[in-house]
Amino acid sequence: MKILVINSGSSSIKYKFFALPGRKVLASGVCEKIGEPEGKLTQQVGDKKTTIEKPFADHGKALHEVLELLTGDGGVLADRSEIDGVGHRLVHGGESFSAPVLIDEEVIAAVRENISLAPLHNPPNLLGMEVARDLLPGIPQVGGFDTAFHQTMEPAAYLYALPYEFYENNKIRRYGFHGTSHAYVSRKAAEMLGRPASEVNVITCHLGNGASMAAIRGGRVVDTTMGLTPLEGLVMGTRSGDFDPAIIFHLLDQTDKTPEAINNMLNKKSGLLGLSGKTNDMREIEMLIEQGNERARLAFAVYCRRIRKYIGAMTAVLEHVDALVFTAGVGENSPAVRAESLRGLTEMGYDLDDEANAGTCAEAGDIATPKSRVRILVIPTDEEVEIAEQTVQVILG
Ligand code: AMP
């Protein structure tokens, strides 16, 4: 089957076009700066890169251009009707979705209802679904929510200790994100252990520009680090992760910062960027440390210490852990972060093999010593493949 996976953001549409089974990527690309005077569409088919620079007035125009490129000269399709399904990467499904779903009016209404929980993400996700339905009528569309995989958490894990009516009336609870990635790598970890996912306990560390961890017992999430929004938990590229919420009231009281400015600071100017004052990119942080930059060293230390604390917490939640997985940009590529995050945890069962850890991890690999009680795995994530496969499953019922 040929499946188009779409990730629709506020000013961009990213896409990947797959032939399944076999996970062959037929084409991939991104349309950027939608709604701005200088738009750009870049598509990769094998080694061939095509770039179109012109304005795209809205998401509809952008997706139209993507479909023209897929079907035009040198494209990978003779006609749009050869697309068997569209998989949408969606962010916040609230409590309405615990699995990928066929998109219909009800799903669209539910995503709209959850806008207040993800005001930056759900509106462009809605736009993506609407324009795809207009441009590809009759072709099944499937939605995979970032929150869905975490819906198995129990109230003890997802409730904040706030007055209960805020949960009942305002849906204030922990939802968790990066679910597609946590689902993909935890299943892959079970495969690597040679056991059914229903029988293994896994801690997954998705360390990308955004970062979160999940504790997964027998294929079901029992806890995760992100909350109502993707701000909670680990230190990220530009997001603070956990901090004392009273800081917000202190800043409102003591400075002339507005609530919006504080929100912006917590999401866009904190994390590695905020602490280092230089960059949100772990590669650059590591380079700066080599040059003796003290603030970069501090940013690295705070980042890894938070991961280490949560490894302890997730180990306690699971009681028995079979595997710990590192994935996403930092998790897959930074031996230094993996080593520092696991430092001192040998007695807890995490015994890193320094040599295996230092190797490159283009493919999945085990970096624990033979005597480590818990396997430590590096697994490249592939959220688009996961969504494409979920789309096929939903279409075939
Ligand atoms: P992602 O969101 O999964 O694409 O991850 C992006 C982040 O991965 C970048 O911002 C970098 O901080 C990080 N990253 C990518 N390659 C490396 C590397 N070789 N070493 C350290 N960090 C890396």
CSV table of C-alpha atoms and ligand atoms in Angstrom, one decimal:
chain,number,residue,atom,x,y,z
A,1,MET,CA,0.0,0.0,0.0
A,2,LYS,CA,1.1,3.6,-0.6
A,3,ILE,CA,0.7,5.8,2.4
A,4,LEU,CA,1.4,9.5,2.7
A,5,VAL,CA,2.3,10.6,6.2
A,6,ILE,CA,1.7,14.3,7.0
A,7,ASN,CA,2.9,16.4,9.9
A,8,SER,CA,1.1,19.7,9.6
A,9,GLY,CA,2.6,22.6,11.7
A,10,SER,CA,1.7,26.2,12.0
A,11,SER,CA,3.7,27.3,9.0
A,12,SER,CA,5.0,24.1,7.5
A,13,ILE,CA,3.8,20.7,6.2
A,14,LYS,CA,6.3,17.8,6.5
A,15,TYR,CA,5.6,14.7,4.6
A,16,LYS,CA,6.9,11.2,3.9
A,17,PHE,CA,5.5,8.9,1.3
A,18,PHE,CA,5.9,5.1,1.9
A,19,ALA,CA,5.3,1.8,0.1
A,20,LEU,CA,4.3,-0.8,2.7
A,21,PRO,CA,5.1,-3.5,3.7
A,22,GLY,CA,8.8,-3.0,3.3
A,23,ARG,CA,8.9,0.6,4.7
A,24,LYS,CA,10.3,1.9,1.4
A,25,VAL,CA,10.4,5.7,1.4
A,26,LEU,CA,9.3,6.8,-2.1
A,27,ALA,CA,9.6,10.5,-1.4
A,28,SER,CA,9.9,12.9,1.5
A,29,GLY,CA,9.8,16.6,1.9
A,30,VAL,CA,8.8,19.8,3.6
A,31,CYS,CA,6.9,22.9,2.6
A,32,GLU,CA,8.0,25.8,4.8
A,33,LYS,CA,7.0,29.4,5.5
A,34,ILE,CA,3.4,28.8,4.5
A,35,GLY,CA,1.5,32.1,4.5
A,36,GLU,CA,4.8,34.1,4.2
A,37,PRO,CA,6.1,36.0,1.2
A,38,GLU,CA,9.0,33.5,0.6
A,39,GLY,CA,7.7,30.0,0.7
A,40,LYS,CA,9.9,26.9,0.0
A,41,LEU,CA,9.1,23.3,-0.9
A,42,THR,CA,11.9,20.8,-0.8
A,43,GLN,CA,11.4,17.2,-1.9
A,44,GLN,CA,13.8,14.3,-1.8
A,45,VAL,CA,13.3,11.2,-4.1
A,46,GLY,CA,16.2,8.9,-3.7
A,47,ASP,CA,19.3,11.0,-4.3
A,48,LYS,CA,17.4,13.7,-6.2
A,49,LYS,CA,16.4,16.9,-4.5
A,50,THR,CA,13.9,19.3,-5.9
A,51,THR,CA,13.3,22.8,-4.5
A,52,ILE,CA,10.5,25.1,-5.4
A,53,GLU,CA,10.6,28.7,-4.1
A,54,LYS,CA,7.4,30.6,-4.2
A,55,PRO,CA,4.7,31.8,-1.8
A,56,PHE,CA,2.2,29.3,-0.5
A,57,ALA,CA,-0.8,31.3,0.7
A,58,ASP,CA,-2.2,28.7,2.9
A,59,HIS,CA,-2.0,25.0,3.9
A,60,GLY,CA,-4.3,24.0,1.0
A,61,LYS,CA,-2.1,25.6,-1.6
A,62,ALA,CA,1.0,24.0,0.0
A,63,LEU,CA,-0.5,20.5,0.0
A,64,HIS,CA,-1.7,21.0,-3.6
A,65,GLU,CA,1.9,21.8,-4.6
A,66,VAL,CA,3.2,18.7,-2.8
A,67,LEU,CA,0.7,16.5,-4.6
A,68,GLU,CA,1.6,18.1,-7.9
A,69,LEU,CA,5.3,17.4,-7.2
A,70,LEU,CA,4.5,13.8,-6.3
A,71,THR,CA,2.6,13.3,-9.5
A,72,GLY,CA,4.5,15.6,-11.9
A,73,ASP,CA,7.5,14.9,-14.2
A,74,GLY,CA,10.1,12.9,-12.2
A,75,GLY,CA,7.4,12.3,-9.5
A,76,VAL,CA,6.7,8.9,-7.9
A,77,LEU,CA,3.0,8.7,-8.8
A,78,ALA,CA,1.0,8.8,-12.0
A,79,ASP,CA,-2.1,9.9,-10.3
A,80,ARG,CA,-3.3,11.0,-6.8
A,81,SER,CA,-5.7,8.1,-6.7
A,82,GLU,CA,-2.7,5.7,-6.3
A,83,ILE,CA,-2.4,7.0,-2.7
A,84,ASP,CA,-4.1,4.3,-0.6
A,85,GLY,CA,-4.2,6.3,2.6
A,86,VAL,CA,-3.0,9.4,4.5
A,87,GLY,CA,-1.7,9.2,8.0
A,88,HIS,CA,-1.7,12.4,10.1
A,89,ARG,CA,0.6,13.1,12.9
A,90,LEU,CA,-1.6,14.7,15.5
A,91,VAL,CA,-0.6,16.2,18.8
A,92,HIS,CA,-3.4,16.3,21.4
A,93,GLY,CA,-6.3,13.9,21.5
A,94,GLY,CA,-7.1,14.7,25.2
A,95,GLU,CA,-8.9,11.7,26.7
A,96,SER,CA,-10.8,11.0,23.6
A,97,PHE,CA,-8.3,8.8,21.8
A,98,SER,CA,-6.2,5.8,23.0
A,99,ALA,CA,-5.4,4.4,19.5
A,100,PRO,CA,-5.0,5.6,15.9
A,101,VAL,CA,-8.4,6.4,14.3
A,102,LEU,CA,-10.1,6.8,10.9
A,103,ILE,CA,-10.7,10.5,10.6
A,104,ASP,CA,-14.3,11.5,10.4
A,105,GLU,CA,-16.4,14.4,11.5
A,106,GLU,CA,-16.4,13.2,15.1
A,107,VAL,CA,-12.6,13.0,15.2
A,108,ILE,CA,-12.3,16.5,13.7
A,109,ALA,CA,-14.8,17.8,16.3
A,110,ALA,CA,-12.8,16.1,19.1
A,111,VAL,CA,-9.5,17.7,17.9
A,112,ARG,CA,-11.3,21.0,17.8
A,113,GLU,CA,-12.6,20.5,21.3
A,114,ASN,CA,-9.0,19.9,22.5
A,115,ILE,CA,-7.6,23.1,21.1
A,116,SER,CA,-7.5,24.7,24.5
A,117,LEU,CA,-5.1,21.9,25.6
A,118,ALA,CA,-2.7,22.4,22.7
A,119,PRO,CA,-3.4,25.9,21.2
A,120,LEU,CA,-0.2,25.9,19.1
A,121,HIS,CA,-0.5,22.4,17.7
A,122,ASN,CA,-4.1,21.3,17.2
A,123,PRO,CA,-5.2,24.2,14.9
A,124,PRO,CA,-2.5,23.4,12.3
A,125,ASN,CA,-3.3,19.7,12.7
A,126,LEU,CA,-6.9,20.4,12.0
A,127,LEU,CA,-6.0,22.4,8.9
A,128,GLY,CA,-3.8,19.5,7.6
A,129,MET,CA,-6.7,17.1,8.0
A,130,GLU,CA,-9.2,19.4,6.3
A,131,VAL,CA,-7.0,20.2,3.3
A,132,ALA,CA,-6.1,16.6,2.8
A,133,ARG,CA,-9.7,15.6,2.8
A,134,ASP,CA,-10.5,18.3,0.3
A,135,LEU,CA,-7.6,17.4,-2.0
A,136,LEU,CA,-7.8,13.7,-1.7
A,137,PRO,CA,-11.5,12.9,-1.5
A,138,GLY,CA,-12.5,9.3,-0.9
A,139,ILE,CA,-8.9,8.4,0.3
A,140,PRO,CA,-9.0,7.1,3.9
A,141,GLN,CA,-7.3,9.4,6.4
A,142,VAL,CA,-6.0,8.2,9.7
A,143,GLY,CA,-4.9,10.2,12.8
A,144,GLY,CA,-2.2,9.1,15.2
A,145,PHE,CA,-2.2,11.2,18.4
A,146,ASP,CA,1.0,11.9,20.4
A,147,THR,CA,-1.1,11.5,23.5
A,148,ALA,CA,-2.8,8.2,22.6
A,149,PHE,CA,-0.2,5.7,23.7
A,150,HIS,CA,-0.2,7.2,27.2
A,151,GLN,CA,-3.9,6.8,27.8
A,152,THR,CA,-3.3,3.5,29.7
A,153,MET,CA,-1.9,5.5,32.7
A,154,GLU,CA,-3.9,5.1,35.9
A,155,PRO,CA,-5.4,8.1,37.8
A,156,ALA,CA,-2.5,7.8,40.3
A,157,ALA,CA,-0.1,8.6,37.5
A,158,TYR,CA,-2.0,11.2,35.6
A,159,LEU,CA,-3.7,13.2,38.3
A,160,TYR,CA,-2.1,16.4,39.7
A,161,ALA,CA,-2.7,17.0,43.3
A,162,LEU,CA,-4.9,20.0,42.6
A,163,PRO,CA,-8.6,20.4,43.6
A,164,TYR,CA,-10.3,17.5,41.8
A,165,GLU,CA,-12.8,19.8,40.1
A,166,PHE,CA,-10.0,21.1,37.8
A,167,TYR,CA,-9.7,17.6,36.4
A,168,GLU,CA,-13.5,17.2,36.1
A,169,ASN,CA,-14.2,20.6,34.7
A,170,ASN,CA,-11.1,21.7,32.9
A,171,LYS,CA,-9.5,18.3,31.9
A,172,ILE,CA,-6.3,19.3,33.9
A,173,ARG,CA,-4.3,16.1,34.1
A,174,ARG,CA,-1.1,14.6,32.7
A,175,TYR,CA,-1.4,13.4,29.1
A,176,GLY,CA,2.1,12.7,27.9
A,177,PHE,CA,3.5,13.2,24.4
A,178,HIS,CA,5.9,11.6,21.9
A,179,GLY,CA,3.6,8.5,22.2
A,180,THR,CA,4.2,7.4,18.6
A,181,SER,CA,8.0,7.3,19.3
A,182,HIS,CA,7.6,5.6,22.7
A,183,ALA,CA,5.3,3.0,21.1
A,184,TYR,CA,7.7,2.3,18.2
A,185,VAL,CA,10.9,1.9,20.2
A,186,SER,CA,9.3,-0.1,23.0
A,187,ARG,CA,8.0,-2.6,20.6
A,188,LYS,CA,11.3,-2.7,18.8
A,189,ALA,CA,13.0,-3.3,22.2
A,190,ALA,CA,10.8,-6.3,22.9
A,191,GLU,CA,11.8,-7.6,19.4
A,192,MET,CA,15.4,-7.2,20.3
A,193,LEU,CA,14.9,-9.1,23.6
A,194,GLY,CA,13.2,-11.8,21.6
A,195,ARG,CA,10.1,-11.6,23.8
A,196,PRO,CA,6.5,-10.5,23.3
A,197,ALA,CA,5.9,-6.8,24.1
A,198,SER,CA,3.2,-7.9,26.6
A,199,GLU,CA,5.9,-9.6,28.7
A,200,VAL,CA,8.6,-6.9,29.0
A,201,ASN,CA,9.0,-3.8,31.1
A,202,VAL,CA,10.8,-1.0,29.3
A,203,ILE,CA,11.9,2.6,30.1
A,204,THR,CA,12.0,4.7,26.9
A,205,CYS,CA,14.1,7.9,26.8
A,206,HIS,CA,13.1,10.1,23.8
A,207,LEU,CA,15.8,12.7,23.8
A,208,GLY,CA,15.4,15.1,20.8
A,209,ASN,CA,14.8,18.8,20.8
A,210,GLY,CA,11.8,17.9,22.9
A,211,ALA,CA,12.4,15.2,25.4
A,212,SER,CA,10.4,12.8,27.4
A,213,MET,CA,10.5,9.4,29.1
A,214,ALA,CA,7.9,6.7,29.6
A,215,ALA,CA,7.7,3.6,31.8
A,216,ILE,CA,6.0,0.8,29.9
A,217,ARG,CA,4.8,-2.4,31.5
A,218,GLY,CA,3.8,-5.2,29.1
A,219,GLY,CA,3.2,-2.8,26.2
A,220,ARG,CA,1.1,-0.3,28.3
A,221,VAL,CA,2.4,3.1,29.5
A,222,VAL,CA,2.2,3.3,33.3
A,223,ASP,CA,4.0,6.7,33.7
A,224,THR,CA,5.6,9.4,31.6
A,225,THR,CA,7.4,12.7,32.2
A,226,MET,CA,5.4,15.1,30.2
A,227,GLY,CA,2.1,16.5,31.5
A,228,LEU,CA,-0.8,18.6,30.4
A,229,THR,CA,1.6,20.1,27.9
A,230,PRO,CA,5.0,19.1,26.6
A,231,LEU,CA,6.6,21.5,29.1
A,232,GLU,CA,6.9,19.2,32.1
A,233,GLY,CA,9.6,16.7,32.8
A,234,LEU,CA,13.1,16.5,31.3
A,235,VAL,CA,15.3,19.5,30.4
A,236,MET,CA,14.9,20.1,26.7
A,237,GLY,CA,16.5,22.2,23.9
A,238,THR,CA,14.5,25.3,24.8
A,239,ARG,CA,12.0,24.1,27.4
A,240,SER,CA,12.6,24.1,31.1
A,241,GLY,CA,11.0,20.8,32.0
A,242,ASP,CA,10.1,20.6,35.8
A,243,PHE,CA,10.4,23.7,37.9
A,244,ASP,CA,8.6,25.1,40.9
A,245,PRO,CA,5.4,26.7,39.5
A,246,ALA,CA,5.6,29.4,42.2
A,247,ILE,CA,8.5,30.9,40.1
A,248,ILE,CA,5.8,32.2,37.7
A,249,PHE,CA,4.0,34.1,40.5
A,250,HIS,CA,7.3,35.3,41.9
A,251,LEU,CA,8.3,36.7,38.4
A,252,LEU,CA,4.9,38.3,37.9
A,253,ASP,CA,5.3,40.0,41.3
A,254,GLN,CA,8.9,41.0,41.1
A,255,THR,CA,9.5,41.8,37.4
A,256,ASP,CA,7.6,43.6,34.7
A,257,LYS,CA,7.2,40.3,32.7
A,258,THR,CA,3.8,39.6,31.3
A,259,PRO,CA,2.2,36.0,31.5
A,260,GLU,CA,2.9,35.7,27.7
A,261,ALA,CA,6.5,36.7,28.1
A,262,ILE,CA,7.0,34.1,30.9
A,263,ASN,CA,5.2,31.4,28.9
A,264,ASN,CA,7.5,32.2,26.0
A,265,MET,CA,10.5,32.2,28.2
A,266,LEU,CA,9.6,28.7,29.6
A,267,ASN,CA,9.0,27.2,26.2
A,268,LYS,CA,11.4,29.0,23.9
A,269,LYS,CA,14.3,30.4,26.0
A,270,SER,CA,14.9,27.9,28.7
A,271,GLY,CA,16.4,24.4,28.8
A,272,LEU,CA,19.9,24.0,27.2
A,273,LEU,CA,19.6,27.4,25.5
A,274,GLY,CA,18.6,29.2,28.7
A,275,LEU,CA,21.3,27.7,30.8
A,276,SER,CA,24.1,27.9,28.3
A,277,GLY,CA,23.1,31.3,26.9
A,278,LYS,CA,24.4,30.0,23.5
A,279,THR,CA,22.5,27.1,22.0
A,280,ASN,CA,19.7,24.5,22.2
A,281,ASP,CA,21.8,22.0,20.2
A,282,MET,CA,23.5,19.2,22.2
A,283,ARG,CA,26.3,18.9,19.6
A,284,GLU,CA,27.2,22.5,20.1
A,285,ILE,CA,26.9,22.2,23.9
A,286,GLU,CA,29.4,19.3,23.8
A,287,MET,CA,31.8,21.4,21.5
A,288,LEU,CA,31.6,24.4,23.9
A,289,ILE,CA,32.4,22.1,26.9
A,290,GLU,CA,35.5,21.0,25.0
A,291,GLN,CA,36.5,24.7,24.6
A,292,GLY,CA,36.1,25.1,28.4
A,293,ASN,CA,32.8,26.9,28.4
A,294,GLU,CA,31.5,26.7,32.0
A,295,ARG,CA,27.8,27.6,31.3
A,296,ALA,CA,27.7,24.8,28.6
A,297,ARG,CA,29.1,22.4,31.2
A,298,LEU,CA,26.4,23.4,33.7
A,299,ALA,CA,23.6,23.0,31.0
A,300,PHE,CA,24.9,19.5,30.3
A,301,ALA,CA,25.1,18.6,34.0
A,302,VAL,CA,21.5,19.8,34.7
A,303,TYR,CA,20.2,18.0,31.6
A,304,CYS,CA,21.8,14.6,32.4
A,305,ARG,CA,21.0,14.8,36.2
A,306,ARG,CA,17.3,15.2,35.4
A,307,ILE,CA,17.4,12.1,33.2
A,308,ARG,CA,19.2,10.2,35.9
A,309,LYS,CA,16.6,11.2,38.5
A,310,TYR,CA,13.8,10.1,36.2
A,311,ILE,CA,15.5,6.8,35.4
A,312,GLY,CA,15.4,6.2,39.2
A,313,ALA,CA,11.8,7.2,39.4
A,314,MET,CA,10.7,5.1,36.4
A,315,THR,CA,12.6,2.1,37.8
A,316,ALA,CA,10.7,2.5,41.1
A,317,VAL,CA,7.4,2.7,39.2
A,318,LEU,CA,8.1,-0.4,37.1
A,319,GLU,CA,9.7,-2.4,40.0
A,320,HIS,CA,11.4,-4.7,37.4
A,321,VAL,CA,13.0,-3.3,34.3
A,322,ASP,CA,14.1,-5.4,31.3
A,323,ALA,CA,15.4,-2.7,29.0
A,324,LEU,CA,16.1,1.0,28.9
A,325,VAL,CA,16.0,2.6,25.5
A,326,PHE,CA,17.7,5.8,24.3
A,327,THR,CA,16.2,7.3,21.1
A,328,ALA,CA,15.9,10.5,19.1
A,329,GLY,CA,18.6,13.0,18.1
A,330,VAL,CA,20.5,13.2,21.4
A,331,GLY,CA,19.6,9.7,22.6
A,332,GLU,CA,20.8,8.1,19.4
A,333,ASN,CA,23.9,10.2,18.9
A,334,SER,CA,25.4,11.3,22.2
A,335,PRO,CA,27.5,8.8,24.1
A,336,ALA,CA,28.4,11.5,26.5
A,337,VAL,CA,24.7,12.1,27.5
A,338,ARG,CA,24.1,8.4,27.8
A,339,ALA,CA,27.1,7.8,30.0
A,340,GLU,CA,26.5,10.8,32.3
A,341,SER,CA,22.8,9.9,32.6
A,342,LEU,CA,23.6,6.4,33.7
A,343,ARG,CA,26.6,7.3,35.9
A,344,GLY,CA,26.4,5.6,39.3
A,345,LEU,CA,23.4,3.5,38.4
A,346,THR,CA,25.3,0.1,38.2
A,347,GLU,CA,23.8,-1.2,41.4
A,348,MET,CA,20.4,-0.2,40.2
A,349,GLY,CA,21.0,-2.6,37.3
A,350,TYR,CA,22.3,-0.3,34.6
A,351,ASP,CA,25.8,-1.3,33.6
A,352,LEU,CA,27.0,0.6,30.5
A,353,ASP,CA,29.7,-0.9,28.3
A,354,ASP,CA,31.9,2.1,27.6
A,355,GLU,CA,33.2,0.7,24.3
A,356,ALA,CA,29.8,-0.2,22.9
A,357,ASN,CA,28.5,3.2,24.0
A,358,ALA,CA,31.2,5.0,22.2
A,359,GLY,CA,30.4,3.4,18.9
A,360,THR,CA,28.1,4.9,16.3
A,361,CYS,CA,24.5,3.8,16.5
A,362,ALA,CA,23.0,4.2,13.0
A,363,GLU,CA,21.3,0.9,13.7
A,364,ALA,CA,19.7,-0.4,16.9
A,365,GLY,CA,22.2,-1.9,19.3
A,366,ASP,CA,22.8,-3.1,22.9
A,367,ILE,CA,25.3,-1.0,24.9
A,368,ALA,CA,25.1,-2.8,28.2
A,369,THR,CA,27.8,-5.1,29.6
A,370,PRO,CA,26.9,-8.8,29.6
A,371,LYS,CA,26.5,-8.7,33.3
A,372,SER,CA,24.1,-5.7,33.3
A,373,ARG,CA,20.8,-6.7,34.9
A,374,VAL,CA,18.9,-4.3,32.5
A,375,ARG,CA,19.7,-4.2,28.8
A,376,ILE,CA,20.6,-0.7,27.6
A,377,LEU,CA,19.5,-0.2,24.0
A,378,VAL,CA,20.0,2.5,21.4
A,379,ILE,CA,17.1,2.4,18.9
A,380,PRO,CA,16.7,4.9,16.1
A,381,THR,CA,13.1,6.1,16.3
A,382,ASP,CA,10.9,6.4,13.2
A,383,GLU,CA,7.6,8.2,14.0
A,384,GLU,CA,6.6,8.4,10.3
A,385,VAL,CA,7.0,4.7,9.8
A,386,GLU,CA,5.0,4.0,12.9
A,387,ILE,CA,2.2,6.3,11.7
A,388,ALA,CA,2.3,4.8,8.2
A,389,GLU,CA,2.0,1.2,9.7
A,390,GLN,CA,-0.8,2.4,12.0
A,391,THR,CA,-2.6,3.9,9.0
A,392,VAL,CA,-2.5,0.5,7.1
A,393,GLN,CA,-3.7,-1.3,10.2
A,394,VAL,CA,-6.7,1.1,10.6
A,395,ILE,CA,-7.6,1.0,6.9
A,396,LEU,CA,-7.4,-2.8,6.8
A,397,GLY,CA,-9.4,-2.9,10.1
B,1,AMP,P1,15.4,15.4,17.1
B,1,AMP,O1,14.4,16.4,17.7
B,1,AMP,O2,15.2,14.0,17.5
B,1,AMP,O3,15.6,15.7,15.6
B,1,AMP,O4,16.8,15.8,17.8
B,1,AMP,C1,17.4,17.0,17.5
B,1,AMP,C2,18.6,17.2,18.4
B,1,AMP,O5,19.5,16.1,18.5
B,1,AMP,C3,19.5,18.4,18.0
B,1,AMP,O6,19.0,19.6,18.5
B,1,AMP,C4,20.8,18.0,18.7
B,1,AMP,O7,20.8,18.6,19.9
B,1,AMP,C5,20.7,16.5,18.9
B,1,AMP,N1,21.8,15.8,18.2
B,1,AMP,C6,21.8,15.4,16.9
B,1,AMP,N2,23.0,14.8,16.5
B,1,AMP,C7,23.7,14.9,17.7
B,1,AMP,C8,25.1,14.4,18.0
B,1,AMP,N3,25.8,13.8,17.1
B,1,AMP,N4,25.5,14.6,19.3
B,1,AMP,C9,24.7,15.2,20.2
B,1,AMP,N5,23.5,15.7,19.9
B,1,AMP,C10,23.0,15.5,18.7
